[in-house]
Coordinates of N, CA and C in Angstrom, one line a residue:
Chain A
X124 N -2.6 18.6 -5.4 CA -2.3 17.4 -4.8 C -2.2 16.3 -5.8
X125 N -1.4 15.4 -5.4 CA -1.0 13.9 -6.5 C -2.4 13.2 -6.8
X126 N -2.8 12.7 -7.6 CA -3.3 11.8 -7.5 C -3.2 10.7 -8.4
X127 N -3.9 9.5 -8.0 CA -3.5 8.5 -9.1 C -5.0 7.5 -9.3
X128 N -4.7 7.5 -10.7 CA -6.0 6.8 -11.2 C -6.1 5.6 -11.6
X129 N -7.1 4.7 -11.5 CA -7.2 3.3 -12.3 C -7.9 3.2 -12.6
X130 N -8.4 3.2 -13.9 CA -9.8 3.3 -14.5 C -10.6 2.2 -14.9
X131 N -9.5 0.8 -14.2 CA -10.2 -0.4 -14.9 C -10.3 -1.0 -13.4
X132 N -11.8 -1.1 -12.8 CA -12.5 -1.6 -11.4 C -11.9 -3.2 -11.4
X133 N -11.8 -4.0 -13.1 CA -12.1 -5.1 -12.9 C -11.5 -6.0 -14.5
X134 N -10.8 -6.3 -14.2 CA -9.9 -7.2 -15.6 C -10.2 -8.8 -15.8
X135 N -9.9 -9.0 -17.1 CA -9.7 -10.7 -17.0 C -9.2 -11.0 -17.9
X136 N -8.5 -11.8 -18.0 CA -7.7 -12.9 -18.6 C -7.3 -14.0 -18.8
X137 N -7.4 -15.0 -19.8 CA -6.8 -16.1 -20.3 C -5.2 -16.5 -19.5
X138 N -5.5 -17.8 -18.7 CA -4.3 -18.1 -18.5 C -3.4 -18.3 -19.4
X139 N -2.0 -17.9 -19.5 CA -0.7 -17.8 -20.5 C -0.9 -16.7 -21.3
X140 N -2.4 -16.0 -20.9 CA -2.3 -14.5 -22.2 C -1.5 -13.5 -21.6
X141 N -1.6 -12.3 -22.1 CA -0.9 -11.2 -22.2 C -2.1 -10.2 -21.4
X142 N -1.3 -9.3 -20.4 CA -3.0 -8.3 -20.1 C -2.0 -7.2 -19.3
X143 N -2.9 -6.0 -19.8 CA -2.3 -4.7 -19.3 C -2.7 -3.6 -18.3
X144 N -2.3 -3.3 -17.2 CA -3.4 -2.4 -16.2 C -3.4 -1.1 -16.4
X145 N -3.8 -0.5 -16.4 CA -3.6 1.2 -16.7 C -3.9 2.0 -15.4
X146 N -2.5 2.9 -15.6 CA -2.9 3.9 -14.2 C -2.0 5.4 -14.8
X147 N -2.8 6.2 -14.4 CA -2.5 7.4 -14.4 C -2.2 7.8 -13.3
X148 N -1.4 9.0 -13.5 CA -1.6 10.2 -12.0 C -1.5 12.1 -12.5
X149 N -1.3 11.9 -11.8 CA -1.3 13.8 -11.7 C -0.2 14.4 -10.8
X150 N 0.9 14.9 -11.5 CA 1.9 15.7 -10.6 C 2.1 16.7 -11.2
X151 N 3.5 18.2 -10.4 CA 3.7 18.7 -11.2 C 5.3 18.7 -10.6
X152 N 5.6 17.3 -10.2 CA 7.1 17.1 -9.8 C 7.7 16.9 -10.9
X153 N 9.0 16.8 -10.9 CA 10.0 16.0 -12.0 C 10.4 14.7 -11.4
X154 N 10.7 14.6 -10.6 CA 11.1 13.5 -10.1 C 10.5 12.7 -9.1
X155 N 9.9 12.1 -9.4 CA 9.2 10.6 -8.5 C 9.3 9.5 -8.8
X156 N 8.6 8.2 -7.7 CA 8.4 7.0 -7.8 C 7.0 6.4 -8.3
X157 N 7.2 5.3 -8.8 CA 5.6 4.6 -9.3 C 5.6 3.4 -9.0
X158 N 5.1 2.8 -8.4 CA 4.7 1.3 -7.9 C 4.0 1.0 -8.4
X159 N 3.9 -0.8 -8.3 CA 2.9 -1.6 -8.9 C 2.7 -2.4 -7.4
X160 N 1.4 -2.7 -6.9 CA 1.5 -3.6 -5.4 C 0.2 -4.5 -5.9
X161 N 0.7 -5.8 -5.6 CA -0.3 -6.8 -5.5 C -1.2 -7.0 -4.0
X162 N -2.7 -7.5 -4.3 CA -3.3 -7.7 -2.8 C -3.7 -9.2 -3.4
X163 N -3.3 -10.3 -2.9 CA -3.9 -11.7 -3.3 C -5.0 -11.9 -2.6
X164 N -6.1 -12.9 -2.7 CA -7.3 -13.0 -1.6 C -6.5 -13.2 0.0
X165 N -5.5 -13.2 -0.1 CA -4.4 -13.4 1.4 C -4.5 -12.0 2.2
X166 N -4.7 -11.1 1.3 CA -5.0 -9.6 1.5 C -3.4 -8.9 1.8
X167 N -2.1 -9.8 2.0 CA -1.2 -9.1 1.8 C -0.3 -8.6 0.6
X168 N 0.0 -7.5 1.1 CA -0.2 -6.4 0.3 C 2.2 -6.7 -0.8
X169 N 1.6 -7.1 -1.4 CA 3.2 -7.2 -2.2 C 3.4 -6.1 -3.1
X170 N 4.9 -6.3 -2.8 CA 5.4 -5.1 -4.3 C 5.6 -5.6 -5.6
X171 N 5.2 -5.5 -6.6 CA 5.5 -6.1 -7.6 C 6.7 -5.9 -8.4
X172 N 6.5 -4.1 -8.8 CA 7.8 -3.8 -9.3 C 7.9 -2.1 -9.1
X173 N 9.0 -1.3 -9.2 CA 8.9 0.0 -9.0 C 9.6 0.6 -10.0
X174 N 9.4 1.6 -10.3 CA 9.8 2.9 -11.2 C 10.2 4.2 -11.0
X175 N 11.6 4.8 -11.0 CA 11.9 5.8 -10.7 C 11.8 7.0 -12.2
X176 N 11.5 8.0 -11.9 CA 11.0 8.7 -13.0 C 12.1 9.4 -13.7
X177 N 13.2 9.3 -12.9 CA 14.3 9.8 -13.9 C 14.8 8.8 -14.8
X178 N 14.5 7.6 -14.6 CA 14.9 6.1 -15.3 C 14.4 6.1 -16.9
X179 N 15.0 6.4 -17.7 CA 13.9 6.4 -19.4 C 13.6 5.2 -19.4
X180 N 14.1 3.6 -18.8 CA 14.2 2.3 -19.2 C 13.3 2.2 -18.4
X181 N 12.2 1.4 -19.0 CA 10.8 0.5 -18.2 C 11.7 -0.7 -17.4
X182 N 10.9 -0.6 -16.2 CA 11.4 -1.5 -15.3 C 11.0 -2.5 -15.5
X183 N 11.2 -3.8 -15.4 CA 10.7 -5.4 -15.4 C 11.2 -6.3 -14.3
X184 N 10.8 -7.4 -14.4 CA 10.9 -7.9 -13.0 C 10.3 -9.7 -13.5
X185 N 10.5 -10.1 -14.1 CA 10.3 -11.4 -14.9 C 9.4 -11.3 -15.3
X186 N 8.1 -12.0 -15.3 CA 6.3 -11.3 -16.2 C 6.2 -10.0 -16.0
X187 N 6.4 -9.4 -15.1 CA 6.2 -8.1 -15.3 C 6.5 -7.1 -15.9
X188 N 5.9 -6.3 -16.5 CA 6.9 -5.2 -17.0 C 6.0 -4.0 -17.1
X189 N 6.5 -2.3 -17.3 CA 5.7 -1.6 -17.1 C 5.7 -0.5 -18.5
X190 N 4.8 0.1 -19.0 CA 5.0 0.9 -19.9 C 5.2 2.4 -19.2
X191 N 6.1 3.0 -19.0 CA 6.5 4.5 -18.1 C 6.4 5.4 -19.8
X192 N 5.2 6.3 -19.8 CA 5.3 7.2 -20.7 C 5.1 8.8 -19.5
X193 N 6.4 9.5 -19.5 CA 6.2 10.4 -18.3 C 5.1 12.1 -18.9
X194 N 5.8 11.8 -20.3 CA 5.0 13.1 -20.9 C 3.7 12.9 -21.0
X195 N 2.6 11.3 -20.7 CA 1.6 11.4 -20.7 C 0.9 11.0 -19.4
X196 N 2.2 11.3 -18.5 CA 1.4 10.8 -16.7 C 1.0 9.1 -16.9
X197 N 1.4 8.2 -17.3 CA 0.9 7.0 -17.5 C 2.0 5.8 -17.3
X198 N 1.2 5.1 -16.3 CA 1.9 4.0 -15.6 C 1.4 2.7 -16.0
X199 N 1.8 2.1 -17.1 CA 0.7 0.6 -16.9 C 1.8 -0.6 -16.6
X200 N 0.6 -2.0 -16.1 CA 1.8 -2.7 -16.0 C 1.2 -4.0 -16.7
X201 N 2.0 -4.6 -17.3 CA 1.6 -5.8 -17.9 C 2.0 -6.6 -17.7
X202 N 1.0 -8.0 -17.6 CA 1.7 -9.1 -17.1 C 1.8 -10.3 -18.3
X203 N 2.8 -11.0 -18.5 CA 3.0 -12.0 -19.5 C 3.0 -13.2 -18.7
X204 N 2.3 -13.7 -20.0 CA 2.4 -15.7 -19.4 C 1.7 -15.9 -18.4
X205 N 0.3 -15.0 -18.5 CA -0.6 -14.6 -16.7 C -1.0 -16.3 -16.4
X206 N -1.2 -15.9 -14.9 CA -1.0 -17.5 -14.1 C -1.8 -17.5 -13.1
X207 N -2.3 -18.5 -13.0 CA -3.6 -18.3 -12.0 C -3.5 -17.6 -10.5
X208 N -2.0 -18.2 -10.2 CA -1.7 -16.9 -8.9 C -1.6 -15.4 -9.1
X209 N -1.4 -15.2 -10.3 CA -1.8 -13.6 -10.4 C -3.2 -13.5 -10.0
X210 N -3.9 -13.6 -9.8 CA -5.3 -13.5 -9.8 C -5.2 -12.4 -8.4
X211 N -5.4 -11.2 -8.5 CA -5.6 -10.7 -7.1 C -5.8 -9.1 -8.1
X212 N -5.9 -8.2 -6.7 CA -6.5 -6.6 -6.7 C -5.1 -5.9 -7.1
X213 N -4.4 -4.9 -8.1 CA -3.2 -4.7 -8.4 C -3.5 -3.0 -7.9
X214 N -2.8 -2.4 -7.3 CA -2.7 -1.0 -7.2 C -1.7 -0.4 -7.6
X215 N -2.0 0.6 -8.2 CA -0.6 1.3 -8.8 C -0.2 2.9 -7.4
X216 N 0.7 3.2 -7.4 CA 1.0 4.1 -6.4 C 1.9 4.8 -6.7
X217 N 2.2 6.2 -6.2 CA 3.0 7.2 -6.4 C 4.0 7.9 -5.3
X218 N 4.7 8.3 -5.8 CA 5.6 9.2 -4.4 C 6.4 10.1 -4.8
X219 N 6.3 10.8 -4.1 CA 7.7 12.0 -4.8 C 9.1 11.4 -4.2
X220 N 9.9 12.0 -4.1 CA 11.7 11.8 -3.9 C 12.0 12.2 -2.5
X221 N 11.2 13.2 -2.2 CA 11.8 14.0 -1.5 C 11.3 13.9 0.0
X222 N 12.2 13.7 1.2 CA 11.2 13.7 2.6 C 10.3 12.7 2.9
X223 N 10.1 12.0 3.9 CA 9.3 11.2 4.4 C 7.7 11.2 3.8
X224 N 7.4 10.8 2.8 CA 6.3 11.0 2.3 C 5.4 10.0 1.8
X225 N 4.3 9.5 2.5 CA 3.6 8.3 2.1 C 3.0 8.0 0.9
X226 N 2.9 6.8 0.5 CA 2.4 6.7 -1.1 C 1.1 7.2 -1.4
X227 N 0.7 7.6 -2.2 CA -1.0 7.8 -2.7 C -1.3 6.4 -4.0
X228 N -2.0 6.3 -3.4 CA -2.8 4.8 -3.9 C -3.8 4.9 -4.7
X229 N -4.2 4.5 -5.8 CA -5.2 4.4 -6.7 C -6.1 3.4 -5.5
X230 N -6.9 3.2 -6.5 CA -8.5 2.3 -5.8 C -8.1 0.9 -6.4
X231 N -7.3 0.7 -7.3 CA -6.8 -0.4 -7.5 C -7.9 -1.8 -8.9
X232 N -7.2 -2.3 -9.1 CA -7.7 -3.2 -10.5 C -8.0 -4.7 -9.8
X233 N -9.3 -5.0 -9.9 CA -9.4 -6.9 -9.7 C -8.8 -7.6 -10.9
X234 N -8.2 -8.1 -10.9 CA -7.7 -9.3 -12.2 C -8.1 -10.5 -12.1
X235 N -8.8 -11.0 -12.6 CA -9.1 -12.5 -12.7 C -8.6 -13.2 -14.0
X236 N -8.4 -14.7 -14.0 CA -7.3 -15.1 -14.5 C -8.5 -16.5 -14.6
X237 N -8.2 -16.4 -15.8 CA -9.3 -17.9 -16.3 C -8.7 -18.7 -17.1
X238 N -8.9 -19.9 -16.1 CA -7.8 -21.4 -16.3 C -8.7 -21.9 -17.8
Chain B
X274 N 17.7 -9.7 7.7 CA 16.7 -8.9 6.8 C 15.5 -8.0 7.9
X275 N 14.3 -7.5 7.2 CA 13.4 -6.4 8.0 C 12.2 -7.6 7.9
X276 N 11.3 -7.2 8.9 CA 10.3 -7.9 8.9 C 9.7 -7.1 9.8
X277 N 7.8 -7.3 10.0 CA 7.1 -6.7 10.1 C 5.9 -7.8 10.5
X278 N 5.9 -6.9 11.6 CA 4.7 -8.1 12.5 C 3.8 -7.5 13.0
X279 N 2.0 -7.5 12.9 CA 1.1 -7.1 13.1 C 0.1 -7.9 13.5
X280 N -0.2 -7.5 14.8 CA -1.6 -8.3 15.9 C -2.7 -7.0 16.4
X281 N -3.7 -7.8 16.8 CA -3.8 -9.4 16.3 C -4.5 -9.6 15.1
X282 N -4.5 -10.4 14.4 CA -5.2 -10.8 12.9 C -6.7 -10.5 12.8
X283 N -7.5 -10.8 13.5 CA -8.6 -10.7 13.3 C -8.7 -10.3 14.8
X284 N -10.4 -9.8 14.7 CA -10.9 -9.2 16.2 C -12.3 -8.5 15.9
X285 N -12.8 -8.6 16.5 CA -14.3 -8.7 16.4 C -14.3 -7.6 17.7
X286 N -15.7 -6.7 17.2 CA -15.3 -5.9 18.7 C -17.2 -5.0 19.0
X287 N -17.5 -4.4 20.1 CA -18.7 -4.0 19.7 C -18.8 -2.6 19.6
X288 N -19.7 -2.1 19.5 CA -19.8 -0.3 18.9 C -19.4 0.1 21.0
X289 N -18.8 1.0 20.5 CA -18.3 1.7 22.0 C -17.2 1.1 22.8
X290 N -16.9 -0.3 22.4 CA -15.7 -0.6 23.0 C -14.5 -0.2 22.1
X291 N -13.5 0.0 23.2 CA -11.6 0.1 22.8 C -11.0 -0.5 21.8
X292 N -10.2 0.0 21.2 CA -9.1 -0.5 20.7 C -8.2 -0.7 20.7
X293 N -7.5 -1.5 20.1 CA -5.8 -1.1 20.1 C -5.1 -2.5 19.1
X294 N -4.5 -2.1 18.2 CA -4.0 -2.8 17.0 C -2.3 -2.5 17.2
X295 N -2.1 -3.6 17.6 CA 0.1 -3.1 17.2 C 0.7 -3.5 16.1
X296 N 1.9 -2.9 15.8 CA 2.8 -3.1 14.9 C 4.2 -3.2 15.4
X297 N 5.3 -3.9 14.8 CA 7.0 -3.8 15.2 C 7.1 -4.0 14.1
X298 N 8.5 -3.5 13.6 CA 9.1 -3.8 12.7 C 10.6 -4.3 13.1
X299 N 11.1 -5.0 12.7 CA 12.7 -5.7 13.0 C 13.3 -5.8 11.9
X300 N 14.6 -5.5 12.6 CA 16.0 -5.5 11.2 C 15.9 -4.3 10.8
X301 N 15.3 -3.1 11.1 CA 15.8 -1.7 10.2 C 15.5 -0.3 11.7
X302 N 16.2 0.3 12.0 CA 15.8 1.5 12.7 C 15.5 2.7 12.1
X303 N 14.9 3.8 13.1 CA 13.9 5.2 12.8 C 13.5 5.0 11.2
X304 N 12.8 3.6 11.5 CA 11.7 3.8 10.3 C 10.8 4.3 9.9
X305 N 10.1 4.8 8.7 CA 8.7 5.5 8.9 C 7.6 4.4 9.1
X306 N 6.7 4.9 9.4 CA 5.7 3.5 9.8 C 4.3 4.2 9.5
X307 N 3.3 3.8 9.2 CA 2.4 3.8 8.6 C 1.0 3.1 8.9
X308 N -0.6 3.8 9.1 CA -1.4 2.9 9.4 C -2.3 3.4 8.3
X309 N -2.2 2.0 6.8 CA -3.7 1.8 6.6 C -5.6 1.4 6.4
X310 N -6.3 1.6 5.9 CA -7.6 1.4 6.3 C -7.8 1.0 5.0
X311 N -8.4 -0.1 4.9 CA -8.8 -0.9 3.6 C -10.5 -1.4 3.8
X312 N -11.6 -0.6 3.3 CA -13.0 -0.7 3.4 C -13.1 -2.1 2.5
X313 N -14.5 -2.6 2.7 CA -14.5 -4.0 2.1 C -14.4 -3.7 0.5
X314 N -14.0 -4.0 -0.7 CA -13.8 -3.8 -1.6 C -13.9 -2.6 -2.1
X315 N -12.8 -1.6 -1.5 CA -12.2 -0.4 -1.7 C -10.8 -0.4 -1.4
X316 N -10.0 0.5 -2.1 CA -8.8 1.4 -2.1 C -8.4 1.4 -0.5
X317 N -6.9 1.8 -0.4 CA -6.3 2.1 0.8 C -6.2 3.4 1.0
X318 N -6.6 4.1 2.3 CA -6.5 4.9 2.9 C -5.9 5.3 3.8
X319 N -4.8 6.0 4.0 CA -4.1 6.4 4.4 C -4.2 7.0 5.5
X320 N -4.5 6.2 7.3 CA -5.2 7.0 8.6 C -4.0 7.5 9.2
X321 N -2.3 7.5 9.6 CA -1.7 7.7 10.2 C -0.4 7.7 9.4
X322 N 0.9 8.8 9.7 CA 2.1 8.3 9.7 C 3.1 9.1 10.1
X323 N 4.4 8.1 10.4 CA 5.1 8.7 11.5 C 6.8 8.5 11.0
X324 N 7.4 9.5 11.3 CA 8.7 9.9 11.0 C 9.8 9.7 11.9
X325 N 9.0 9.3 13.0 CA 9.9 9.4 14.4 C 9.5 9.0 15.9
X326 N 9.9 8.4 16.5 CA 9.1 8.5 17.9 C 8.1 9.7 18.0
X327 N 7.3 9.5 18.9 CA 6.4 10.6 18.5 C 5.9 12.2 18.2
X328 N 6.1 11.3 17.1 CA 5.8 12.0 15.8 C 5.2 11.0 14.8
X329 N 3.8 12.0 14.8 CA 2.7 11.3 14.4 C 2.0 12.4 13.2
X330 N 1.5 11.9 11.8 CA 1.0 13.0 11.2 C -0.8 12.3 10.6
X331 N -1.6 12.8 11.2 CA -3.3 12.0 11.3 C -3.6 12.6 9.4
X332 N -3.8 11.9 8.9 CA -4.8 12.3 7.4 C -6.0 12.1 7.3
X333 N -6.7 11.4 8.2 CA -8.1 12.0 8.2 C -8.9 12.1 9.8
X334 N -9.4 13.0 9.8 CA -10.1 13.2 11.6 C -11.0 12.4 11.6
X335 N -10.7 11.2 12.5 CA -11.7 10.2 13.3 C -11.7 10.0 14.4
X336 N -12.4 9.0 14.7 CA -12.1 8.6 16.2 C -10.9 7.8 16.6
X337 N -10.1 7.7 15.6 CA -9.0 6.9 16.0 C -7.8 7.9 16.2
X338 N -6.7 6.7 16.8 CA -5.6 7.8 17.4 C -4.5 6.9 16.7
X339 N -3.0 7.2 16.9 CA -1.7 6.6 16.7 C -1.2 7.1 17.6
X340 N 0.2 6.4 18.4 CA 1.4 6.7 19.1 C 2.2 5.8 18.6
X341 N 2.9 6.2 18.8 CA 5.0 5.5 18.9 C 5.5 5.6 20.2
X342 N 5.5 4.5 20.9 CA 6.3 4.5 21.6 C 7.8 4.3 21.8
X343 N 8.1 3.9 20.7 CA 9.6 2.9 20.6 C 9.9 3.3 19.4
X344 N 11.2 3.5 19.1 CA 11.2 3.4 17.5 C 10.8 2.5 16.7
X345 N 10.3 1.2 16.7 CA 9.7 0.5 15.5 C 8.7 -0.3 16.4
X346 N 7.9 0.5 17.0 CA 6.6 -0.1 17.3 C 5.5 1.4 17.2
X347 N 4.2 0.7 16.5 CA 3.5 1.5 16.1 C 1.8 1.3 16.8
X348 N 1.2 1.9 17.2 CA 0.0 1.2 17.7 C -1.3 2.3 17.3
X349 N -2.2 1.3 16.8 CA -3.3 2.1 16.8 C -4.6 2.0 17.4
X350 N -5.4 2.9 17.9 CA -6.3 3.1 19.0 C -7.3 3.6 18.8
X351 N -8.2 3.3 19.6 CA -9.5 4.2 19.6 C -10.2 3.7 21.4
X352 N -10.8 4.9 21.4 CA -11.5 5.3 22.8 C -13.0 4.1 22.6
X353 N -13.6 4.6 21.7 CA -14.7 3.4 21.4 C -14.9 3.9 19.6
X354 N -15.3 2.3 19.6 CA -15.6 1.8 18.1 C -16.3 2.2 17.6
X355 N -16.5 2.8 16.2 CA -17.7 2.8 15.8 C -18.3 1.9 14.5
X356 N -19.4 1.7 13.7 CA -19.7 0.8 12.9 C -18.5 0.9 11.7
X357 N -18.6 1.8 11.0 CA -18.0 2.6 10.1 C -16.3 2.0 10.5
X358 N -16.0 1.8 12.1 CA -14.5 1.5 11.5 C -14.4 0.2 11.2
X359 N -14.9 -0.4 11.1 CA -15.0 -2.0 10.5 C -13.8 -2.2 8.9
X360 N -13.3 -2.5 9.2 CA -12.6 -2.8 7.9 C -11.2 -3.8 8.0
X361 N -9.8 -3.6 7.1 CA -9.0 -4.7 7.2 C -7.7 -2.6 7.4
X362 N -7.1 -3.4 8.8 CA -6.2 -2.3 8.8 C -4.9 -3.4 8.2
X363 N -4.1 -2.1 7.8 CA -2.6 -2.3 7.7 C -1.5 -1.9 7.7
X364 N -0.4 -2.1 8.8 CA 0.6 -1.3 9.3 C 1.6 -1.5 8.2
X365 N 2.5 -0.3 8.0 CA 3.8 -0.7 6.7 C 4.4 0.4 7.4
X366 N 6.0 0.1 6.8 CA 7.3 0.7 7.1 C 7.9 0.8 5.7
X367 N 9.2 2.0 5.9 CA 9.7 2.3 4.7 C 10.9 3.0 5.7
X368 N 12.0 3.0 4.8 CA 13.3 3.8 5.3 C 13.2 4.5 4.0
X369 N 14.1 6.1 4.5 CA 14.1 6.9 3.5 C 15.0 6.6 1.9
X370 N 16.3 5.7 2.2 CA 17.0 4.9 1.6 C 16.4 4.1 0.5
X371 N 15.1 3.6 0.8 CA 14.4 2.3 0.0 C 13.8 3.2 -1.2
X372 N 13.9 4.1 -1.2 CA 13.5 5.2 -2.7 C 11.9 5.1 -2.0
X373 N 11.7 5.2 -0.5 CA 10.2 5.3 -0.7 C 9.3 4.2 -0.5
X374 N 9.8 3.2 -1.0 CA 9.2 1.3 -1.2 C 8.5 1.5 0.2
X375 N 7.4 1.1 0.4 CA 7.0 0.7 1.7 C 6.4 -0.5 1.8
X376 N 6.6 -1.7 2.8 CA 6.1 -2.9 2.9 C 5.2 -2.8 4.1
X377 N 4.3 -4.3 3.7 CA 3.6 -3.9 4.6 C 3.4 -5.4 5.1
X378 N 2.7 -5.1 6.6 CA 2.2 -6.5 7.6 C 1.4 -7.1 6.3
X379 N 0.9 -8.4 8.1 CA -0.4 -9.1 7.3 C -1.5 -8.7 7.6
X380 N -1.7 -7.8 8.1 CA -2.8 -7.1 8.0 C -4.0 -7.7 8.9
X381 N -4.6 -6.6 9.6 CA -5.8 -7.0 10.8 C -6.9 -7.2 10.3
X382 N -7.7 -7.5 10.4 CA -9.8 -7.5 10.3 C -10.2 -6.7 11.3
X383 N -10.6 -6.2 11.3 CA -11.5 -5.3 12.4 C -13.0 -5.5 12.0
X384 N -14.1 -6.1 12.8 CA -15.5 -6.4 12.8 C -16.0 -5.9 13.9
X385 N -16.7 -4.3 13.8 CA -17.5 -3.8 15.1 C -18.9 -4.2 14.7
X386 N -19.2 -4.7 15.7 CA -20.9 -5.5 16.1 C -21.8 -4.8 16.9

């Protein structure tokens, strides 16, 4: 079965610094999706940016951007120029290609962001 | 555009009474639609999902239920409450098209007392 990891419960950062989330998972597909989803204290649930696994190019998305290393199962995502509305729970997520199939969700990262 | 609308927000309820949480989605047809369970500072959990009018697939055995009645309405239920379901539910959709992407409501509170 998939799964996906986040090993860091709880982050922090300097506003305008640089900071990285780390997420692994576990397949034995070739081809899948990788999400990054924001939960603000609003609790709704945003997309931040996505990743298709045939893509060699890291996706970005203005601060965002992700490190996709596929030979090491490793999804992280970093944020530049962090800003006190980042401040929220980040979950990384996975999916295969194929059929109606719901995401599997890590436990997700707190980021806090200090003005 | 799609949009996604989930009632009601909050709801307080007591151990043994009913439930019932809805979802619609607008602007997209035979969506997949989705119910999950968000414990207080925990991970999402994945209680329900559905491919089709009814057609329902349950990922963990509780006391809760799902139906579809319509194509982009989603509802979820329970006969009576128990402490344990207390948490923040939330309904999401995805078309097969979107590579998968699934969005989601604003999400309910559920408080059994």
């Amino acid at each position: 079965a998939q799964t996906v990891t986040q090993s860091q419960p709880e982050m922090s950062v300097q506003e305008a610094e640089t900071v990285t989330l780390s997420c692994t998972y576990d397949t034995s597909e070739s081809d899948y999706y990788l999400f990054w989803y924001k939960q603000p204290p609003s609790r709704q649930m945003i997309l931040v940016i996505r990743q298709e696994a045939y893509k060699q190019q890291n996706a970005t998305e203005n601060r965002f951007s992700v490190n996709f290393q596929k030979a090491a199962k490793s999804f992280s995502l970093k944020i530049s120029d962090s800003q006190l509305g980042d401040a929220a729970m980040y979950f990384c997520a996975y999916s295969i290609t194929s059929g109606n199939t719901p995401l599997v969700f890590g436990k997700g990262t707190r980021l806090s962001v200090i003005a | 555009s799609q949009t996604i609308h989930q009632w009601p927000a909050t709801l307080v309820q007591p151990v043994g009474s009913p439930l019932s949480l809805e979802c619609t989605v607008e602007g997209t047809s035979n969506p997949n639609l989705y119910w999950y369970r968000q414990a207080a500072g925990r991970g999402l959990q994945l209680l329900f999902y559905s491919v089709g009018i009814g057609q329902i697939s349950s990922e963990v055995p509780q006391n809760l239920s799902a139906s579809r009645p319509q194509d982009r309405q989603f509802i979820l239920s329970s006969k009576k409450l128990l402490l344990s379901d207390s948490g923040f539910y939330l309904c999401a959709w995805s078309v097969g098209h979107s590579g998968n992407t699934i969005y989601f409501g604003e999400g309910s509170w559920l408080t059994v007392v």
